[in-house]
Coordinates of C-alpha atoms in Angstrom, one line a residue:
Chain A
X89 CA -77.0 -38.8 6.7
X90 CA -73.1 -38.8 6.0
X91 CA -71.3 -37.9 2.6
X92 CA -68.8 -40.8 3.8
X93 CA -70.2 -44.3 2.9
X94 CA -68.9 -47.3 3.9
X95 CA -70.1 -50.8 2.5
X96 CA -69.3 -54.2 4.4
X97 CA -70.6 -57.4 4.2
X98 CA -70.2 -61.0 3.4
X99 CA -68.6 -61.7 0.1
X100 CA -71.5 -62.4 -2.4
X101 CA -73.8 -60.6 -0.5
X102 CA -74.2 -57.9 -3.1
X103 CA -71.9 -55.1 -1.9
X104 CA -70.3 -54.1 -5.2
X105 CA -73.4 -54.4 -7.0
X106 CA -74.9 -51.9 -4.3
X107 CA -71.7 -49.7 -4.3
X108 CA -71.7 -49.3 -8.1
X109 CA -75.1 -48.7 -8.3
X110 CA -75.3 -46.0 -5.4
X111 CA -72.3 -44.2 -6.8
X112 CA -73.9 -43.7 -10.5
X113 CA -77.1 -42.3 -8.7
X114 CA -75.2 -40.2 -6.2
X115 CA -73.1 -38.9 -9.3
X116 CA -76.3 -37.5 -10.7
X117 CA -76.6 -34.8 -7.8
X118 CA -72.9 -34.5 -6.5
X119 CA -69.5 -35.3 -7.3
X120 CA -68.7 -39.0 -6.2
X121 CA -65.7 -41.2 -5.7
X122 CA -65.6 -44.8 -5.4
X123 CA -62.7 -46.5 -3.7
X124 CA -62.5 -50.0 -4.1
X125 CA -60.6 -51.3 -1.0
X126 CA -61.1 -55.1 -1.8
X127 CA -58.1 -56.7 -1.7
X128 CA -59.2 -60.1 -0.5
X129 CA -61.1 -61.0 -4.0
X130 CA -59.6 -60.9 -7.4
X131 CA -62.9 -61.2 -9.2
X132 CA -66.0 -59.1 -9.7
X133 CA -64.6 -56.0 -8.3
X134 CA -66.1 -52.5 -8.7
X135 CA -62.4 -51.3 -10.4
X136 CA -63.7 -53.4 -13.4
X137 CA -66.3 -51.0 -14.2
X138 CA -64.2 -47.9 -14.1
X139 CA -64.8 -47.2 -17.6
X140 CA -68.8 -47.4 -17.2
X141 CA -68.2 -45.6 -13.5
X142 CA -65.9 -42.7 -15.4
X143 CA -68.7 -42.1 -18.1
X144 CA -71.5 -41.4 -15.6
X145 CA -69.2 -39.0 -13.5
X146 CA -67.6 -41.3 -10.8
X147 CA -64.0 -41.3 -9.9
X148 CA -62.8 -44.5 -9.0
X149 CA -59.8 -45.5 -6.8
X150 CA -58.9 -49.1 -7.2
X151 CA -55.8 -50.8 -6.9
X152 CA -52.4 -49.8 -7.8
X153 CA -52.3 -48.4 -11.1
X154 CA -51.0 -51.2 -13.6
X155 CA -52.0 -54.0 -11.4
X156 CA -55.3 -53.6 -11.1
X157 CA -56.3 -57.3 -11.9
X158 CA -53.9 -58.7 -9.4
X159 CA -54.4 -59.8 -5.7
X160 CA -51.6 -57.6 -4.4
X161 CA -52.7 -56.2 -0.9
X162 CA -51.5 -52.8 -1.9
X163 CA -53.9 -49.6 -1.9
X164 CA -53.1 -46.4 -3.1
X165 CA -52.1 -43.2 -0.8
X166 CA -54.4 -40.8 -2.5
X167 CA -57.6 -42.8 -0.5
X168 CA -56.2 -40.8 2.3
X169 CA -57.3 -37.2 1.1
X170 CA -60.6 -38.7 0.4
X171 CA -61.4 -39.1 3.8
X172 CA -60.8 -35.3 4.4
X173 CA -63.1 -33.8 1.8
X174 CA -66.4 -32.7 3.1
X175 CA -68.2 -31.8 -0.1
X176 CA -68.2 -34.9 -2.3
X177 CA -69.9 -38.4 -2.0
X178 CA -67.2 -40.6 -1.2
X179 CA -68.1 -44.3 -1.1
X180 CA -65.9 -47.2 0.3
X181 CA -66.5 -50.6 -1.2
X182 CA -64.9 -52.8 1.2
X183 CA -63.6 -56.5 0.7
X184 CA -65.6 -59.4 1.8
X185 CA -66.0 -60.6 5.6
X186 CA -64.2 -59.1 8.4
X187 CA -60.8 -60.2 6.4
X188 CA -61.9 -58.1 3.7
X189 CA -62.8 -55.5 6.6
X190 CA -59.2 -55.4 8.0
X191 CA -57.9 -53.4 5.2
X192 CA -60.3 -50.4 6.6
X193 CA -58.6 -50.7 9.8
X194 CA -55.8 -48.5 8.5
X195 CA -58.2 -45.5 7.8
X196 CA -60.1 -46.2 11.2
X197 CA -58.5 -43.2 12.8
X198 CA -59.0 -41.0 10.3
X199 CA -62.5 -41.9 9.4
X200 CA -63.8 -42.2 13.1
X201 CA -62.8 -38.2 13.7
X202 CA -65.4 -37.3 11.3
X203 CA -69.3 -38.4 10.7
X204 CA -69.7 -41.6 8.6
X205 CA -72.3 -44.1 7.5
X206 CA -71.1 -47.5 7.2
X207 CA -73.3 -50.2 6.2
X208 CA -73.4 -54.1 6.3
X209 CA -74.9 -55.9 3.3
X210 CA -77.0 -58.9 4.4
X211 CA -78.1 -61.8 1.9
X212 CA -80.3 -64.0 3.6
X213 CA -79.7 -66.8 1.0
X214 CA -76.0 -67.0 1.8
X215 CA -75.1 -69.7 4.2
X216 CA -73.5 -67.8 6.8
X217 CA -75.9 -65.1 7.1
X218 CA -79.2 -66.8 7.3
X219 CA -80.4 -66.2 11.0
X220 CA -80.3 -63.2 13.3
X221 CA -77.6 -64.7 15.2
X222 CA -75.4 -65.2 12.1
X223 CA -76.0 -61.7 10.9
X224 CA -75.0 -60.4 14.4
X225 CA -72.0 -62.5 14.8
X226 CA -70.9 -61.1 11.2
X227 CA -71.4 -57.3 12.3
X228 CA -69.5 -58.0 15.6
X229 CA -66.5 -59.5 13.6
X230 CA -66.4 -56.6 11.1
X231 CA -66.9 -54.0 13.8
X232 CA -64.1 -55.7 15.6
X233 CA -61.7 -56.0 12.4
X234 CA -62.4 -52.4 11.0
X235 CA -62.3 -50.7 14.5
X236 CA -65.5 -48.6 13.2
X237 CA -69.2 -49.1 14.0
X238 CA -72.1 -50.1 11.7
X239 CA -75.0 -47.8 11.7
X240 CA -77.2 -49.2 8.8
X241 CA -78.4 -52.6 7.4
X242 CA -78.8 -53.1 3.6
X243 CA -80.8 -56.1 2.9
X244 CA -79.7 -57.4 -0.7
X245 CA -81.2 -60.8 -0.3
X246 CA -81.1 -62.3 -3.8
X247 CA -80.8 -65.2 -5.9
X248 CA -79.1 -63.5 -8.9
X249 CA -81.5 -63.6 -11.9
X250 CA -83.8 -66.3 -9.9
X251 CA -84.4 -63.5 -7.4
X252 CA -88.2 -63.2 -6.8
X253 CA -90.2 -60.7 -4.4
X254 CA -90.4 -63.6 -1.5
X255 CA -86.6 -63.6 -1.2
X256 CA -86.4 -59.9 -0.5
X257 CA -89.5 -60.1 2.0
X258 CA -87.4 -62.8 3.7
X259 CA -84.3 -60.7 3.8
X260 CA -86.1 -57.9 5.2
X261 CA -87.7 -60.1 7.9
X262 CA -84.1 -61.2 9.0
X263 CA -83.1 -57.7 8.9
X264 CA -85.9 -56.3 10.7
X265 CA -84.9 -59.1 13.8
X266 CA -81.5 -58.0 13.3
X267 CA -82.6 -54.5 13.8
X268 CA -84.8 -55.1 16.9
X269 CA -81.7 -56.8 18.3
X270 CA -79.1 -54.2 17.8
X271 CA -81.0 -50.9 17.3
X272 CA -79.1 -50.6 13.9
X273 CA -81.8 -49.7 11.4
X274 CA -82.3 -50.8 8.0
X275 CA -81.0 -48.2 5.5
X276 CA -81.9 -49.9 2.0
X277 CA -83.7 -52.8 0.6
X278 CA -82.3 -53.6 -2.7
X279 CA -84.3 -54.8 -5.5
X280 CA -83.3 -55.9 -8.8
X281 CA -84.5 -54.5 -12.0
X282 CA -86.6 -57.2 -13.5
X283 CA -88.7 -57.3 -10.2
X284 CA -92.1 -55.7 -10.2
X285 CA -91.6 -53.3 -7.3
X286 CA -95.3 -52.8 -6.9
X287 CA -95.0 -56.2 -5.3
X288 CA -93.1 -54.7 -2.5
X289 CA -94.5 -51.5 -2.2
X290 CA -96.7 -51.6 1.1
X291 CA -94.5 -53.9 2.7
X292 CA -91.2 -52.6 2.7
X293 CA -90.0 -49.2 2.7
X294 CA -86.7 -47.8 1.7
X295 CA -86.4 -50.1 -1.6
X296 CA -83.4 -49.2 -3.8
X297 CA -83.8 -50.2 -7.3
X298 CA -80.5 -51.5 -8.8
X299 CA -79.1 -52.2 -12.5
X300 CA -76.9 -55.6 -12.8
X301 CA -73.8 -53.8 -13.8
X302 CA -71.1 -56.4 -12.3
X303 CA -72.6 -59.6 -13.9
X304 CA -72.3 -60.0 -17.6
X305 CA -75.8 -60.8 -19.5
X306 CA -74.4 -64.1 -20.4
X307 CA -73.6 -65.3 -16.8
Chain B
X60 CA -83.5 -78.6 0.5
X61 CA -83.7 -74.9 -0.6
X62 CA -81.4 -73.5 -2.6
X63 CA -78.3 -71.5 -1.4
X64 CA -76.2 -69.0 -2.9
X65 CA -72.7 -70.0 -3.0
X66 CA -69.3 -69.3 -4.5
X67 CA -67.8 -72.0 -6.5
X68 CA -64.9 -72.7 -4.3
X69 CA -67.0 -73.1 -1.3
X70 CA -69.4 -75.2 -2.9
X71 CA -66.6 -77.5 -4.1
X72 CA -65.9 -78.1 -0.7
X73 CA -69.3 -78.7 0.4
X74 CA -70.0 -81.2 -2.2
X75 CA -66.6 -83.0 -1.3
X76 CA -67.5 -83.4 2.2
X77 CA -71.2 -84.5 1.4
X78 CA -69.4 -87.5 -0.8
X79 CA -67.4 -88.4 2.2
X80 CA -63.9 -86.8 1.5
X81 CA -62.7 -86.3 5.0
X82 CA -58.9 -85.1 3.9
X83 CA -57.8 -82.2 2.1
X84 CA -54.4 -81.6 1.7
X85 CA -53.4 -78.3 -0.1
X86 CA -51.5 -75.0 -0.7
X87 CA -52.9 -71.6 -1.4
X88 CA -52.7 -69.8 -4.6
X89 CA -55.4 -67.6 -6.4
X90 CA -57.9 -68.0 -7.7
X91 CA -59.1 -71.5 -5.7
X92 CA -57.9 -70.1 -2.1
X93 CA -61.5 -70.2 -1.0
X94 CA -61.6 -73.8 -1.2
X95 CA -58.6 -75.0 1.2
X96 CA -59.9 -72.2 3.3
X97 CA -63.3 -73.5 3.3
X98 CA -62.2 -77.1 4.0
X99 CA -59.9 -75.7 7.1
X100 CA -63.0 -74.6 8.6
X101 CA -65.4 -77.6 7.6
X102 CA -63.4 -80.8 7.8
X103 CA -62.8 -80.6 11.6
X104 CA -66.3 -80.1 12.0
X105 CA -67.2 -83.2 10.6
X106 CA -64.0 -85.0 12.1
X107 CA -61.9 -84.8 9.1
X108 CA -58.6 -83.4 8.4
X109 CA -57.5 -80.2 6.8
X110 CA -54.0 -80.0 6.1
X111 CA -51.8 -77.2 4.7
X112 CA -48.9 -78.8 3.0
X113 CA -45.6 -77.1 2.6
X114 CA -46.0 -77.2 -1.2
X115 CA -48.3 -78.6 -3.9
X116 CA -45.8 -81.5 -4.3
X117 CA -46.2 -82.3 -0.4
X118 CA -50.1 -81.8 -1.0
X119 CA -50.4 -84.4 -3.8
X120 CA -48.0 -86.9 -2.1
X121 CA -50.3 -86.6 1.1
X122 CA -53.2 -87.5 -1.2
X123 CA -51.1 -90.5 -2.2
X124 CA -50.7 -91.8 1.2
X125 CA -54.3 -91.0 2.2
X126 CA -56.0 -92.4 -0.6
X127 CA -53.3 -95.9 -0.5
X128 CA -54.7 -96.2 2.8
X129 CA -58.0 -96.5 1.9
X130 CA -59.6 -92.6 2.3
X131 CA -61.3 -90.4 0.2
X132 CA -58.6 -87.5 -0.1
X133 CA -58.5 -84.5 -2.5
X134 CA -56.0 -81.7 -3.4
X135 CA -56.7 -78.6 -5.3
X136 CA -54.7 -75.7 -7.1
X137 CA -54.3 -73.5 -9.7
X138 CA -52.4 -73.7 -12.8
X139 CA -48.9 -73.3 -11.9
X140 CA -49.7 -75.5 -8.7
X141 CA -51.1 -78.3 -10.8
X142 CA -47.7 -78.4 -12.9
X143 CA -45.8 -79.0 -9.4
X144 CA -48.2 -81.7 -8.7
X145 CA -47.8 -83.9 -12.2
X146 CA -44.9 -85.9 -10.6
X147 CA -47.4 -87.3 -7.9
X148 CA -50.2 -87.3 -10.3
X149 CA -48.3 -89.8 -12.4
X150 CA -47.3 -92.0 -9.3
X151 CA -50.9 -92.2 -8.1
X152 CA -52.1 -93.3 -11.8
X153 CA -49.2 -95.9 -11.5
X154 CA -50.3 -97.2 -8.1
X155 CA -53.8 -97.3 -9.4
X156 CA -55.4 -95.1 -6.3
X157 CA -58.4 -92.9 -6.6
X158 CA -58.5 -89.3 -5.6
X159 CA -60.1 -86.2 -7.0
X160 CA -58.1 -83.3 -8.1
X161 CA -59.4 -79.6 -8.6
X162 CA -57.8 -77.2 -11.0
X163 CA -59.4 -73.8 -10.9
X164 CA -57.2 -72.6 -13.9
X165 CA -55.5 -69.3 -14.2
X166 CA -53.7 -67.6 -17.1
X167 CA -50.4 -69.1 -18.2
X168 CA -47.5 -70.1 -18.9
X169 CA -45.4 -69.8 -16.0
X170 CA -46.7 -67.5 -13.3
X171 CA -49.0 -65.9 -15.6
X172 CA -51.7 -63.9 -14.0
X173 CA -55.0 -64.8 -11.6
X174 CA -57.7 -64.1 -14.3
X175 CA -59.8 -67.1 -15.7
X176 CA -58.1 -68.9 -18.6
X177 CA -58.6 -72.5 -20.2
X178 CA -54.9 -73.0 -21.4
X179 CA -54.5 -76.1 -19.1
X180 CA -56.2 -78.5 -21.4
X181 CA -52.9 -79.9 -22.8
X182 CA -51.9 -80.4 -18.9
X183 CA -55.3 -82.0 -18.0
X184 CA -55.9 -84.4 -21.4
X185 CA -52.3 -85.0 -22.6
X186 CA -50.7 -85.4 -19.2
X187 CA -48.4 -83.2 -17.8
X188 CA -46.6 -86.1 -15.9
X189 CA -44.5 -88.9 -17.4
X190 CA -45.8 -92.3 -18.7
X191 CA -49.0 -93.8 -20.6
X192 CA -51.4 -92.7 -18.0
X193 CA -54.8 -90.8 -18.5
X194 CA -56.9 -89.1 -16.0
X195 CA -60.7 -88.7 -15.9
X196 CA -61.2 -84.7 -16.6
X197 CA -64.4 -83.0 -16.1
X198 CA -65.2 -79.6 -17.0
X199 CA -68.5 -78.2 -15.6
X200 CA -70.2 -75.1 -16.7
X201 CA -72.1 -74.0 -13.6
X202 CA -72.1 -74.2 -10.0
X203 CA -74.9 -76.6 -10.0
X204 CA -73.0 -79.1 -12.5
X205 CA -69.8 -79.0 -10.6
X206 CA -71.2 -80.1 -7.4
X207 CA -73.2 -83.0 -9.1
X208 CA -69.7 -83.5 -10.7
X209 CA -67.7 -83.5 -7.2
X210 CA -70.3 -85.3 -5.6
X211 CA -70.0 -88.2 -8.2
X212 CA -66.3 -88.1 -8.9
X213 CA -65.2 -90.0 -5.8
X214 CA -67.3 -93.3 -6.1
X215 CA -65.9 -92.6 -10.1
X216 CA -62.6 -92.8 -9.3
X217 CA -62.9 -95.8 -6.8
X218 CA -64.6 -97.6 -9.4
X219 CA -61.9 -97.1 -12.0
X220 CA -58.8 -96.8 -9.5
X221 CA -58.2 -93.3 -12.0
X222 CA -58.0 -90.0 -10.4
X223 CA -60.5 -87.7 -11.7
X224 CA -59.4 -84.1 -12.3
X225 CA -62.2 -81.3 -12.1
X226 CA -61.0 -78.4 -14.3
X227 CA -62.9 -75.2 -13.8
X228 CA -61.5 -71.9 -15.2
X229 CA -61.1 -69.1 -12.5
X230 CA -64.9 -67.9 -12.9
X231 CA -66.1 -71.5 -11.8
X232 CA -64.3 -70.9 -8.4
X233 CA -65.0 -67.1 -7.8
X234 CA -68.5 -66.5 -9.4
X235 CA -71.8 -67.2 -7.1
X236 CA -74.5 -69.3 -8.2
X237 CA -77.7 -70.9 -6.6
X238 CA -77.4 -74.2 -5.8
X239 CA -79.7 -77.2 -4.8
X240 CA -77.6 -79.8 -3.0
X241 CA -80.1 -82.6 -3.2
X242 CA -80.1 -85.9 -1.6
X243 CA -76.7 -86.4 -0.2
X244 CA -74.5 -88.8 -2.4
X245 CA -73.2 -92.1 -1.2
X246 CA -70.5 -91.5 1.5
X247 CA -69.4 -95.2 2.0
X248 CA -66.6 -96.6 -0.3
X249 CA -67.1 -99.8 -1.6
X250 CA -64.3 -102.5 0.3
X251 CA -60.8 -101.7 -1.1
X252 CA -59.2 -104.9 -1.1
X253 CA -55.8 -103.4 -2.0
X254 CA -55.6 -100.4 0.7
X255 CA -53.0 -100.7 3.2
X256 CA -55.2 -101.2 6.3
X257 CA -53.2 -104.0 8.0
X258 CA -53.2 -107.4 7.3
X259 CA -55.0 -108.2 11.0
X260 CA -52.2 -111.3 10.1
X261 CA -54.9 -112.8 7.9
X262 CA -53.4 -112.0 4.7
X263 CA -50.0 -110.8 2.7
X264 CA -49.4 -107.0 3.2
X265 CA -50.6 -104.7 0.3
X266 CA -48.0 -102.6 -1.4
X267 CA -48.6 -99.5 -3.1
X268 CA -46.1 -98.9 -5.4
X269 CA -45.1 -97.4 -9.1
X270 CA -41.5 -98.9 -9.3
X271 CA -41.4 -101.7 -11.7
X272 CA -37.6 -102.8 -12.4
X273 CA -38.7 -105.9 -14.6
X274 CA -40.1 -104.6 -18.1
X275 CA -42.5 -107.3 -18.5
X276 CA -44.0 -106.8 -15.3
X277 CA -44.4 -103.0 -16.4
X278 CA -45.5 -103.6 -19.3
X279 CA -48.7 -105.8 -17.9
X280 CA -49.2 -102.7 -15.5
X281 CA -49.3 -100.5 -18.6
X282 CA -51.9 -103.2 -20.7
X283 CA -54.0 -103.4 -17.4
X284 CA -54.1 -99.4 -17.0
X285 CA -54.8 -99.2 -20.7
X286 CA -57.8 -102.0 -20.5
X287 CA -59.3 -99.4 -18.1
X288 CA -59.0 -96.6 -20.3
X289 CA -60.6 -98.3 -23.1
X290 CA -63.7 -99.0 -20.4
X291 CA -63.4 -95.4 -19.6
X292 CA -63.7 -94.2 -23.1
X293 CA -66.5 -96.4 -23.8
X294 CA -68.6 -95.8 -20.8
X295 CA -68.0 -92.0 -19.4
X296 CA -68.1 -89.7 -22.4
X297 CA -70.1 -87.0 -21.5
X298 CA -71.4 -83.7 -23.1
X299 CA -74.2 -81.3 -24.0
X300 CA -75.6 -81.2 -27.5
X301 CA -77.8 -78.4 -28.6
X302 CA -79.2 -78.3 -32.3
X303 CA -76.4 -80.2 -34.2
X304 CA -78.3 -82.3 -36.4
X305 CA -79.4 -79.4 -38.5
X306 CA -76.9 -76.7 -38.0
X307 CA -74.9 -75.1 -40.3
X308 CA -72.7 -74.1 -37.9
X309 CA -71.6 -76.1 -34.8
X310 CA -69.7 -74.5 -32.0
X311 CA -67.5 -76.5 -29.3
X312 CA -67.0 -75.0 -26.4
X313 CA -66.5 -76.2 -22.6
X314 CA -66.9 -74.8 -19.1
X315 CA -67.6 -70.9 -18.9
X316 CA -67.0 -70.2 -22.4
X317 CA -69.6 -72.5 -23.6
X318 CA -72.1 -70.3 -21.3
X319 CA -70.7 -67.1 -23.3
X320 CA -71.3 -69.3 -26.8
X321 CA -74.6 -70.3 -25.8
X322 CA -75.6 -66.6 -25.8
X323 CA -73.8 -65.9 -28.9
X324 CA -75.9 -69.0 -30.4
X325 CA -79.1 -67.3 -29.2
X326 CA -78.4 -64.0 -30.6
X327 CA -77.3 -65.8 -34.2
X328 CA -80.6 -67.9 -34.0
X329 CA -82.3 -64.8 -33.4
X330 CA -81.0 -63.4 -36.8
X331 CA -82.0 -66.8 -38.3
X332 CA -78.8 -68.7 -38.6
X333 CA -79.2 -72.3 -37.7
X334 CA -76.2 -72.8 -35.0
X335 CA -75.5 -75.7 -32.7
X336 CA -73.4 -76.3 -29.7
X337 CA -71.5 -79.3 -28.5
X338 CA -70.2 -78.6 -25.0
X339 CA -67.8 -81.2 -23.8
X340 CA -68.4 -82.2 -20.3
X341 CA -65.5 -84.7 -19.8
X342 CA -62.4 -83.2 -21.6
X343 CA -61.0 -87.2 -21.4
X344 CA -62.5 -89.1 -22.7
X345 CA -63.2 -86.9 -25.3
X346 CA -66.8 -87.0 -26.1
X347 CA -66.1 -87.8 -29.9
X348 CA -69.6 -89.5 -30.2
X349 CA -71.2 -86.6 -29.9
X350 CA -69.6 -85.2 -33.3
X351 CA -71.1 -88.4 -35.3
X352 CA -74.6 -86.5 -35.0
X353 CA -73.5 -83.5 -36.5
X354 CA -75.4 -82.4 -39.5
X355 CA -73.1 -83.8 -42.4
X356 CA -73.6 -80.8 -44.5
X357 CA -72.5 -78.4 -42.1
X358 CA -70.5 -75.5 -43.0
X359 CA -68.0 -75.8 -40.4
X360 CA -67.2 -76.4 -36.7
X361 CA -66.0 -73.5 -34.7
X362 CA -64.0 -74.1 -31.3
X363 CA -63.7 -71.4 -29.0
X364 CA -61.6 -71.3 -25.9
X365 CA -60.1 -69.2 -23.7
X366 CA -56.3 -70.1 -24.9
X367 CA -54.7 -69.9 -27.8
X368 CA -56.3 -73.3 -29.3
X369 CA -55.6 -76.4 -27.2
X370 CA -59.1 -78.4 -27.5
X371 CA -58.9 -77.4 -31.2
X372 CA -56.7 -80.7 -31.8
X373 CA -59.4 -82.8 -30.3
X374 CA -61.9 -81.4 -32.5
X375 CA -59.9 -81.7 -35.5
X376 CA -59.5 -85.6 -34.5
X377 CA -63.4 -85.6 -34.0
X378 CA -64.0 -83.8 -37.3
X379 CA -61.7 -86.2 -39.3
X380 CA -61.5 -83.9 -42.2
X381 CA -65.3 -84.3 -42.8
X382 CA -66.1 -80.5 -41.8
X383 CA -63.8 -77.5 -41.9
X384 CA -62.6 -76.4 -38.5
X385 CA -61.6 -72.9 -37.3
X386 CA -60.9 -71.6 -34.0
X387 CA -61.4 -68.4 -32.1
X388 CA -59.9 -68.0 -28.6
X389 CA -59.2 -65.0 -26.1
X390 CA -55.8 -65.7 -23.9
X391 CA -54.0 -64.3 -20.5
X392 CA -57.1 -63.8 -18.6
X393 CA -59.3 -62.1 -21.2
X394 CA -62.9 -63.4 -21.6
X395 CA -64.5 -63.6 -25.1
X396 CA -67.6 -61.5 -25.4
X397 CA -70.5 -63.2 -27.0
X398 CA -70.6 -60.8 -30.1
X399 CA -67.0 -62.0 -31.0
X400 CA -68.1 -65.4 -31.3
X401 CA -71.2 -64.6 -33.2
X402 CA -69.2 -62.6 -35.5
X403 CA -67.3 -65.9 -36.1
X404 CA -69.9 -67.8 -36.8
X405 CA -71.5 -65.7 -39.2
X406 CA -67.8 -65.5 -41.0
X407 CA -68.1 -69.1 -41.5
X408 CA -71.8 -69.1 -42.7
X409 CA -71.1 -66.6 -45.2
X410 CA -67.8 -68.6 -46.4
X411 CA -65.6 -65.8 -45.1
X412 CA -63.7 -68.4 -42.5

């Protein structure tokens, strides 16, 4: 396990929700920085949760100061310094799809010189990651664009507030088949707060319970 | 068909294809860009044409041409991009062509910002272009409703030969929601006797035109358009109504703002207040009929928008002096919180507003 975590995936897969939750949990035991590398999507980005994250002890590096809400493809230079640090936990929340992962490739030279964990978040309910073949093709394209290697799968199969245990099991089965074909292990199975975790215990290991920080309660 | 989780912009594209749209002309602008992006991948797969125009003006005129030759065509943009299309929209209305236009609204005026807004209500319902014309304007509040409106809009547009404009704030384009694509809608257009499909040597040529130099003839065009608009006003008003017959306060809000208002209404009801909702689904024709059902003794109507107050004009016309009207809005890409709306509701109930 490395303390440099890179989280990639399809947009809408649940990447940012995972990153925000992981950062908050991580900050309880270790200084943690969350880097919002999403320059593809202007909405639902982790930088929007900066106030909450700061209050929980997470440092956030997002877009350039003053234009956080823009879709400017600009990233602060302070990101480079985070790659060297060895004691803090650093989480990269990468933009959606291979296009989003392209922003990561400018750091690939530095990152590949050290150990890192790179995850792909898979939501079996998203149209383009429903079969093992589609998911593997996503993995290939993200690896090619980022010039880095994925070493963990995150099953984040959800239907927002309509998520049931069967969704998570469906995603687990999909990820198991991807794991078989690629030898990339499942690192986490994401479980929303309103599900009874008992329904999944014994069927699925490595459950990761999340709160819904990114979705306002009226949505 | 099983539910899928889609992003609004993608879902609009898929719904249009399911409705038989095979021509999309557009130009990128945040927050609607995923829609042309989706069409650029999907349309070639179904034998259609995606074309990135040189500008928004180019795109709307390509729609004019495609629609004139009888095709189901679509364009989309966001606020300042829709402003650029106004000339073409007015021409399309004059030429009596059907088409579907999508505006994923961002904050304005000018280039504004890229966060969600509802400040294009005037542009949508009062006409940004010249002349006496109207558009059928829909404002969905969920992705399921969005795809159902998109799927029905091509047929509706052809029925009246009036363009349909679908207005969603930035969030409708950007957010994810579960969608159930049901039975595919009707893809075949009815016979278009007016389209420029070739005479085959057996009829006079069809001419698609918006220039009438003879004032008497132009007046006839205006009268004929007006007949159609009156028919639409009689037939197509749509709104969701919740508890307005016995409400003390009625909130009027459309699109995503109505979702936030619903949360505020639920919380107010939990505290014992009687609060209802009118959610216009058509912005034009405006659902005036819904207001006739409001409790005559209600203390007031609260209009909530993500703008400095545009739909409030229609709310005042609808209220016609019968109830006190007030307004609450956030602008520039700021989204109101349920608590802010609840405070306004309580102010009206307590007679402080």
